[in-house]
């Protein structure tokens, strides 16, 4: 059922937030880092598996080689998409938005509540997994990416709520609104797109998810937000070729 991924994600954030309120004082930084890196490794393998599934050609359960058409489309989409994303500076805009919101939050009357809400919301809302996972859920009914994100968000919000308090729990609201809207729009567009376009979106999305995992496990190596236009380029390429 389309939308179940977002429902589970919201429930996971609420559960993580409540658990964090019980564990007041927060986890030590080294424990936080260890958990985030472990989640990053999991996401690397999940994204890699999805990407390989889109690149490899299998017939009757036998691997027959690479899907050269899909590989060419991937190269063109990522190259053109990254140029467009860099020109638009999507990653930089998101960082500046986050910095501006955090600055405003620190000046509020209940600064700890607002800072917890803003910090947690930016972390769990802004990212490729939220967009790609919602598109996959809406178009194909596959919520697996959002399920993975739910586990990650549960841990992240638990850490934030144990540090900032109940403000972090309310990050479930923007997550539900953003991912629900993207899922709904993707579901409405799904009948318009051919199965090949939907498959290509899932394929490119898996590559972006792999990059998210690398960033979590090894530090920020990719500006994943700048790669998001590759989804649009890939869809256009598949529809036209």
mmCIF file of C-alpha atoms in Angstrom:
data_model
loop_
_atom_site.group_PDB
_atom_site.id
_atom_site.type_symbol
_atom_site.label_atom_id
_atom_site.label_comp_id
_atom_site.label_asym_id
_atom_site.label_seq_id
_atom_site.Cartn_x
_atom_site.Cartn_y
_atom_site.Cartn_z
ATOM 1 C CA UNK A 1 0.000 0.000 0.000
ATOM 2 C CA UNK A 2 1.466 3.334 -1.077
ATOM 3 C CA UNK A 3 2.148 5.624 1.851
ATOM 4 C CA UNK A 4 2.866 2.916 4.405
ATOM 5 C CA UNK A 5 6.561 3.842 4.336
ATOM 6 C CA UNK A 6 5.831 7.372 5.549
ATOM 7 C CA UNK A 7 3.441 6.104 8.233
ATOM 8 C CA UNK A 8 6.108 3.739 9.574
ATOM 9 C CA UNK A 9 8.708 6.530 9.374
ATOM 10 C CA UNK A 10 6.547 8.892 11.448
ATOM 11 C CA UNK A 11 5.854 6.185 14.038
ATOM 12 C CA UNK A 12 9.578 5.370 14.227
ATOM 13 C CA UNK A 13 10.421 9.029 14.880
ATOM 14 C CA UNK A 14 7.802 9.213 17.635
ATOM 15 C CA UNK A 15 9.135 6.011 19.196
ATOM 16 C CA UNK A 16 12.736 7.202 18.993
ATOM 17 C CA UNK A 17 11.803 10.590 20.416
ATOM 18 C CA UNK A 18 9.973 9.076 23.377
ATOM 19 C CA UNK A 19 12.880 6.713 24.046
ATOM 20 C CA UNK A 20 15.271 9.660 23.968
ATOM 21 C CA UNK A 21 13.196 11.552 26.532
ATOM 22 C CA UNK A 22 13.594 8.590 28.871
ATOM 23 C CA UNK A 23 17.367 8.513 28.251
ATOM 24 C CA UNK A 24 17.995 12.148 29.162
ATOM 25 C CA UNK A 25 21.580 13.315 29.048
ATOM 26 C CA UNK A 26 22.321 11.941 25.592
ATOM 27 C CA UNK A 27 24.695 9.297 24.321
ATOM 28 C CA UNK A 28 28.403 9.938 24.337
ATOM 29 C CA UNK A 29 29.747 11.231 21.033
ATOM 30 C CA UNK A 30 31.768 8.091 20.309
ATOM 31 C CA UNK A 31 28.673 5.898 20.683
ATOM 32 C CA UNK A 32 26.696 8.193 18.408
ATOM 33 C CA UNK A 33 29.440 8.040 15.787
ATOM 34 C CA UNK A 34 29.670 4.252 16.002
ATOM 35 C CA UNK A 35 25.926 3.801 15.481
ATOM 36 C CA UNK A 36 25.760 6.297 12.598
ATOM 37 C CA UNK A 37 28.697 4.613 10.840
ATOM 38 C CA UNK A 38 27.069 1.202 11.260
ATOM 39 C CA UNK A 39 23.833 2.533 9.744
ATOM 40 C CA UNK A 40 25.898 4.033 6.918
ATOM 41 C CA UNK A 41 27.371 0.639 6.067
ATOM 42 C CA UNK A 42 23.885 -0.883 5.978
ATOM 43 C CA UNK A 43 22.684 1.838 3.613
ATOM 44 C CA UNK A 44 25.734 1.338 1.365
ATOM 45 C CA UNK A 45 24.829 -2.312 0.826
ATOM 46 C CA UNK A 46 21.122 -1.557 0.374
ATOM 47 C CA UNK A 47 21.832 1.132 -2.226
ATOM 48 C CA UNK A 48 24.478 -1.002 -3.920
ATOM 49 C CA UNK A 49 22.108 -3.956 -4.201
ATOM 50 C CA UNK A 50 19.445 -1.787 -5.826
ATOM 51 C CA UNK A 51 21.959 -0.255 -8.233
ATOM 52 C CA UNK A 52 23.357 -3.630 -9.280
ATOM 53 C CA UNK A 53 19.839 -4.908 -9.830
ATOM 54 C CA UNK A 54 19.347 -2.116 -12.363
ATOM 55 C CA UNK A 55 22.678 -2.696 -14.122
ATOM 56 C CA UNK A 56 22.854 -6.466 -14.392
ATOM 57 C CA UNK A 57 20.924 -8.442 -16.982
ATOM 58 C CA UNK A 58 19.446 -11.720 -15.715
ATOM 59 C CA UNK A 59 17.546 -14.311 -17.757
ATOM 60 C CA UNK A 60 15.964 -17.404 -16.256
ATOM 61 C CA UNK A 61 17.942 -16.852 -13.085
ATOM 62 C CA UNK A 62 21.266 -16.685 -14.966
ATOM 63 C CA UNK A 63 23.475 -13.588 -15.074
ATOM 64 C CA UNK A 64 24.012 -12.733 -18.740
ATOM 65 C CA UNK A 65 25.938 -9.458 -18.489
ATOM 66 C CA UNK A 66 25.483 -5.719 -18.085
ATOM 67 C CA UNK A 67 22.476 -3.772 -19.304
ATOM 68 C CA UNK A 68 24.436 -1.332 -21.483
ATOM 69 C CA UNK A 69 21.422 0.878 -22.157
ATOM 70 C CA UNK A 70 20.815 1.326 -18.439
ATOM 71 C CA UNK A 71 24.507 1.962 -17.817
ATOM 72 C CA UNK A 72 24.678 4.634 -20.533
ATOM 73 C CA UNK A 73 21.571 6.300 -19.163
ATOM 74 C CA UNK A 74 23.067 6.256 -15.669
ATOM 75 C CA UNK A 75 26.257 7.970 -16.852
ATOM 76 C CA UNK A 76 24.381 10.651 -18.782
ATOM 77 C CA UNK A 77 21.864 11.253 -15.997
ATOM 78 C CA UNK A 78 24.456 11.541 -13.241
ATOM 79 C CA UNK A 79 26.790 13.711 -15.336
ATOM 80 C CA UNK A 80 24.088 16.116 -16.513
ATOM 81 C CA UNK A 81 22.243 15.996 -13.191
ATOM 82 C CA UNK A 82 25.349 16.795 -11.173
ATOM 83 C CA UNK A 83 26.150 19.766 -13.440
ATOM 84 C CA UNK A 84 22.605 21.076 -13.064
ATOM 85 C CA UNK A 85 22.625 20.493 -9.307
ATOM 86 C CA UNK A 86 25.984 22.215 -8.951
ATOM 87 C CA UNK A 87 24.734 25.168 -10.993
ATOM 88 C CA UNK A 88 21.616 25.426 -8.817
ATOM 89 C CA UNK A 89 23.785 24.836 -5.725
ATOM 90 C CA UNK A 90 21.086 22.706 -4.099
ATOM 91 C CA UNK A 91 23.426 21.385 -1.421
ATOM 92 C CA UNK A 92 24.642 24.869 -0.521
ATOM 93 C CA UNK A 93 21.098 26.238 -0.417
ATOM 94 C CA UNK A 94 20.033 23.487 1.968
ATOM 95 C CA UNK A 95 23.026 24.141 4.204
ATOM 96 C CA UNK A 96 22.327 27.875 4.257
ATOM 97 C CA UNK A 97 18.656 27.246 5.021
ATOM 98 C CA UNK A 98 19.649 24.965 7.879
ATOM 99 C CA UNK A 99 22.099 27.516 9.243
ATOM 100 C CA UNK A 100 19.512 30.297 9.033
ATOM 101 C CA UNK A 101 16.849 28.229 10.805
ATOM 102 C CA UNK A 102 19.262 27.196 13.550
ATOM 103 C CA UNK A 103 20.278 30.826 14.062
ATOM 104 C CA UNK A 104 16.628 31.867 14.360
ATOM 105 C CA UNK A 105 15.933 28.949 16.701
ATOM 106 C CA UNK A 106 18.719 29.957 19.074
ATOM 107 C CA UNK A 107 17.107 33.391 19.499
ATOM 108 C CA UNK A 108 13.649 32.097 20.407
ATOM 109 C CA UNK A 109 12.103 32.218 23.859
ATOM 110 C CA UNK A 110 12.136 28.431 24.207
ATOM 111 C CA UNK A 111 15.374 28.074 22.275
ATOM 112 C CA UNK A 112 16.069 24.476 23.317
ATOM 113 C CA UNK A 113 12.654 23.260 22.115
ATOM 114 C CA UNK A 114 12.937 25.125 18.805
ATOM 115 C CA UNK A 115 16.555 24.098 18.268
ATOM 116 C CA UNK A 116 15.673 20.457 18.895
ATOM 117 C CA UNK A 117 12.771 20.675 16.445
ATOM 118 C CA UNK A 118 14.782 22.457 13.742
ATOM 119 C CA UNK A 119 17.906 20.302 14.080
ATOM 120 C CA UNK A 120 15.986 17.021 14.035
ATOM 121 C CA UNK A 121 13.678 18.154 11.214
ATOM 122 C CA UNK A 122 16.562 19.208 8.974
ATOM 123 C CA UNK A 123 18.347 15.917 9.612
ATOM 124 C CA UNK A 124 15.421 13.586 8.905
ATOM 125 C CA UNK A 125 13.657 15.642 6.185
ATOM 126 C CA UNK A 126 16.443 17.018 4.003
ATOM 127 C CA UNK A 127 18.104 14.201 2.108
ATOM 128 C CA UNK A 128 17.991 11.846 -0.842
ATOM 129 C CA UNK A 129 16.443 8.987 1.121
ATOM 130 C CA UNK A 130 13.333 11.042 1.942
ATOM 131 C CA UNK A 131 12.781 12.040 -1.703
ATOM 132 C CA UNK A 132 13.852 8.806 -3.397
ATOM 133 C CA UNK A 133 12.113 6.593 -0.854
ATOM 134 C CA UNK A 134 8.854 8.517 -1.217
ATOM 135 C CA UNK A 135 9.033 8.333 -5.024
ATOM 136 C CA UNK A 136 9.616 4.577 -4.880
ATOM 137 C CA UNK A 137 6.767 4.146 -2.410
ATOM 138 C CA UNK A 138 4.364 6.189 -4.510
ATOM 139 C CA UNK A 139 5.272 4.820 -7.936
ATOM 140 C CA UNK A 140 6.067 1.173 -7.249
ATOM 141 C CA UNK A 141 4.540 0.575 -3.827
ATOM 142 C CA UNK A 142 7.988 -0.387 -2.523
ATOM 143 C CA UNK A 143 8.512 1.176 0.935
ATOM 144 C CA UNK A 144 11.817 -0.607 1.663
ATOM 145 C CA UNK A 145 13.915 2.575 1.421
ATOM 146 C CA UNK A 146 11.616 4.416 3.818
ATOM 147 C CA UNK A 147 11.665 1.417 6.168
ATOM 148 C CA UNK A 148 15.454 1.645 6.240
ATOM 149 C CA UNK A 149 15.225 5.395 6.774
ATOM 150 C CA UNK A 150 12.795 4.752 9.625
ATOM 151 C CA UNK A 151 15.376 2.736 11.543
ATOM 152 C CA UNK A 152 17.996 5.422 10.965
ATOM 153 C CA UNK A 153 15.607 8.224 11.969
ATOM 154 C CA UNK A 154 14.560 6.368 15.111
ATOM 155 C CA UNK A 155 18.159 6.312 16.298
ATOM 156 C CA UNK A 156 18.896 9.901 15.228
ATOM 157 C CA UNK A 157 15.789 11.374 16.864
ATOM 158 C CA UNK A 158 16.421 9.337 20.005
ATOM 159 C CA UNK A 159 19.852 10.969 20.249
ATOM 160 C CA UNK A 160 18.478 14.457 19.559
ATOM 161 C CA UNK A 161 15.557 14.184 21.975
ATOM 162 C CA UNK A 162 17.841 12.926 24.739
ATOM 163 C CA UNK A 163 19.927 16.061 24.196
ATOM 164 C CA UNK A 164 17.417 18.786 23.226
ATOM 165 C CA UNK A 165 14.192 17.465 24.727
ATOM 166 C CA UNK A 166 10.697 17.074 23.297
ATOM 167 C CA UNK A 167 11.235 19.502 20.412
ATOM 168 C CA UNK A 168 12.969 16.748 18.432
ATOM 169 C CA UNK A 169 9.877 14.522 18.679
ATOM 170 C CA UNK A 170 7.840 17.044 16.677
ATOM 171 C CA UNK A 171 10.127 16.507 13.661
ATOM 172 C CA UNK A 172 7.636 13.752 12.808
ATOM 173 C CA UNK A 173 5.270 16.468 11.523
ATOM 174 C CA UNK A 174 7.401 17.861 8.650
ATOM 175 C CA UNK A 175 8.502 14.320 7.753
ATOM 176 C CA UNK A 176 4.893 13.222 7.403
ATOM 177 C CA UNK A 177 3.998 16.331 5.395
ATOM 178 C CA UNK A 178 6.996 16.223 3.027
ATOM 179 C CA UNK A 179 7.148 12.495 2.380
ATOM 180 C CA UNK A 180 3.370 12.179 2.249
ATOM 181 C CA UNK A 181 3.168 14.912 -0.396
ATOM 182 C CA UNK A 182 5.971 13.422 -2.516
ATOM 183 C CA UNK A 183 4.439 9.939 -2.245
ATOM 184 C CA UNK A 184 1.020 11.266 -3.278
ATOM 185 C CA UNK A 185 2.439 13.177 -6.260
ATOM 186 C CA UNK A 186 4.511 10.168 -7.333
ATOM 187 C CA UNK A 187 1.426 7.961 -7.136
ATOM 188 C CA UNK A 188 -0.543 10.370 -9.317
ATOM 189 C CA UNK A 189 2.271 10.485 -11.898
ATOM 190 C CA UNK A 190 2.894 6.726 -11.917
ATOM 191 C CA UNK A 191 0.184 5.919 -14.526
ATOM 192 C CA UNK A 192 1.724 8.523 -16.856
ATOM 193 C CA UNK A 193 5.230 7.039 -16.693
ATOM 194 C CA UNK A 194 6.173 3.838 -18.466
ATOM 195 C CA UNK A 195 7.505 0.888 -16.427
ATOM 196 C CA UNK A 196 10.979 1.625 -17.853
ATOM 197 C CA UNK A 197 10.907 5.183 -16.462
ATOM 198 C CA UNK A 198 9.800 3.950 -13.040
ATOM 199 C CA UNK A 199 12.544 1.298 -13.030
ATOM 200 C CA UNK A 200 15.151 3.889 -14.004
ATOM 201 C CA UNK A 201 14.059 6.236 -11.216
ATOM 202 C CA UNK A 202 14.420 3.392 -8.742
ATOM 203 C CA UNK A 203 17.832 2.508 -10.204
ATOM 204 C CA UNK A 204 19.192 6.057 -9.989
ATOM 205 C CA UNK A 205 17.624 6.468 -6.573
ATOM 206 C CA UNK A 206 19.546 3.432 -5.340
ATOM 207 C CA UNK A 207 22.796 5.048 -6.494
ATOM 208 C CA UNK A 208 21.981 8.207 -4.533
ATOM 209 C CA UNK A 209 21.132 6.099 -1.484
ATOM 210 C CA UNK A 210 24.533 4.411 -1.828
ATOM 211 C CA UNK A 211 26.114 7.885 -1.731
ATOM 212 C CA UNK A 212 24.135 8.721 1.416
ATOM 213 C CA UNK A 213 25.547 5.594 3.048
ATOM 214 C CA UNK A 214 29.093 6.576 2.099
ATOM 215 C CA UNK A 215 28.573 10.022 3.640
ATOM 216 C CA UNK A 216 27.275 8.529 6.878
ATOM 217 C CA UNK A 217 30.014 5.926 7.149
ATOM 218 C CA UNK A 218 33.024 7.919 5.953
ATOM 219 C CA UNK A 219 32.097 11.592 6.265
ATOM 220 C CA UNK A 220 30.642 13.894 3.622
ATOM 221 C CA UNK A 221 32.225 12.692 0.387
ATOM 222 C CA UNK A 222 29.310 13.456 -1.948
ATOM 223 C CA UNK A 223 27.015 16.460 -2.288
ATOM 224 C CA UNK A 224 24.009 14.191 -2.682
ATOM 225 C CA UNK A 225 21.505 17.049 -2.935
ATOM 226 C CA UNK A 226 23.331 18.262 -6.053
ATOM 227 C CA UNK A 227 22.752 14.838 -7.622
ATOM 228 C CA UNK A 228 18.956 14.930 -7.206
ATOM 229 C CA UNK A 229 18.389 16.493 -10.684
ATOM 230 C CA UNK A 230 19.782 13.227 -12.088
ATOM 231 C CA UNK A 231 16.380 11.686 -11.316
ATOM 232 C CA UNK A 232 14.676 14.157 -13.659
ATOM 233 C CA UNK A 233 17.345 13.783 -16.356
ATOM 234 C CA UNK A 234 17.178 9.994 -16.106
ATOM 235 C CA UNK A 235 13.393 9.971 -16.420
ATOM 236 C CA UNK A 236 13.528 12.224 -19.502
ATOM 237 C CA UNK A 237 16.280 10.117 -21.096
ATOM 238 C CA UNK A 238 14.354 6.878 -20.595
ATOM 239 C CA UNK A 239 11.117 8.399 -21.887
ATOM 240 C CA UNK A 240 12.740 9.792 -25.037
ATOM 241 C CA UNK A 241 15.134 6.966 -25.966
#
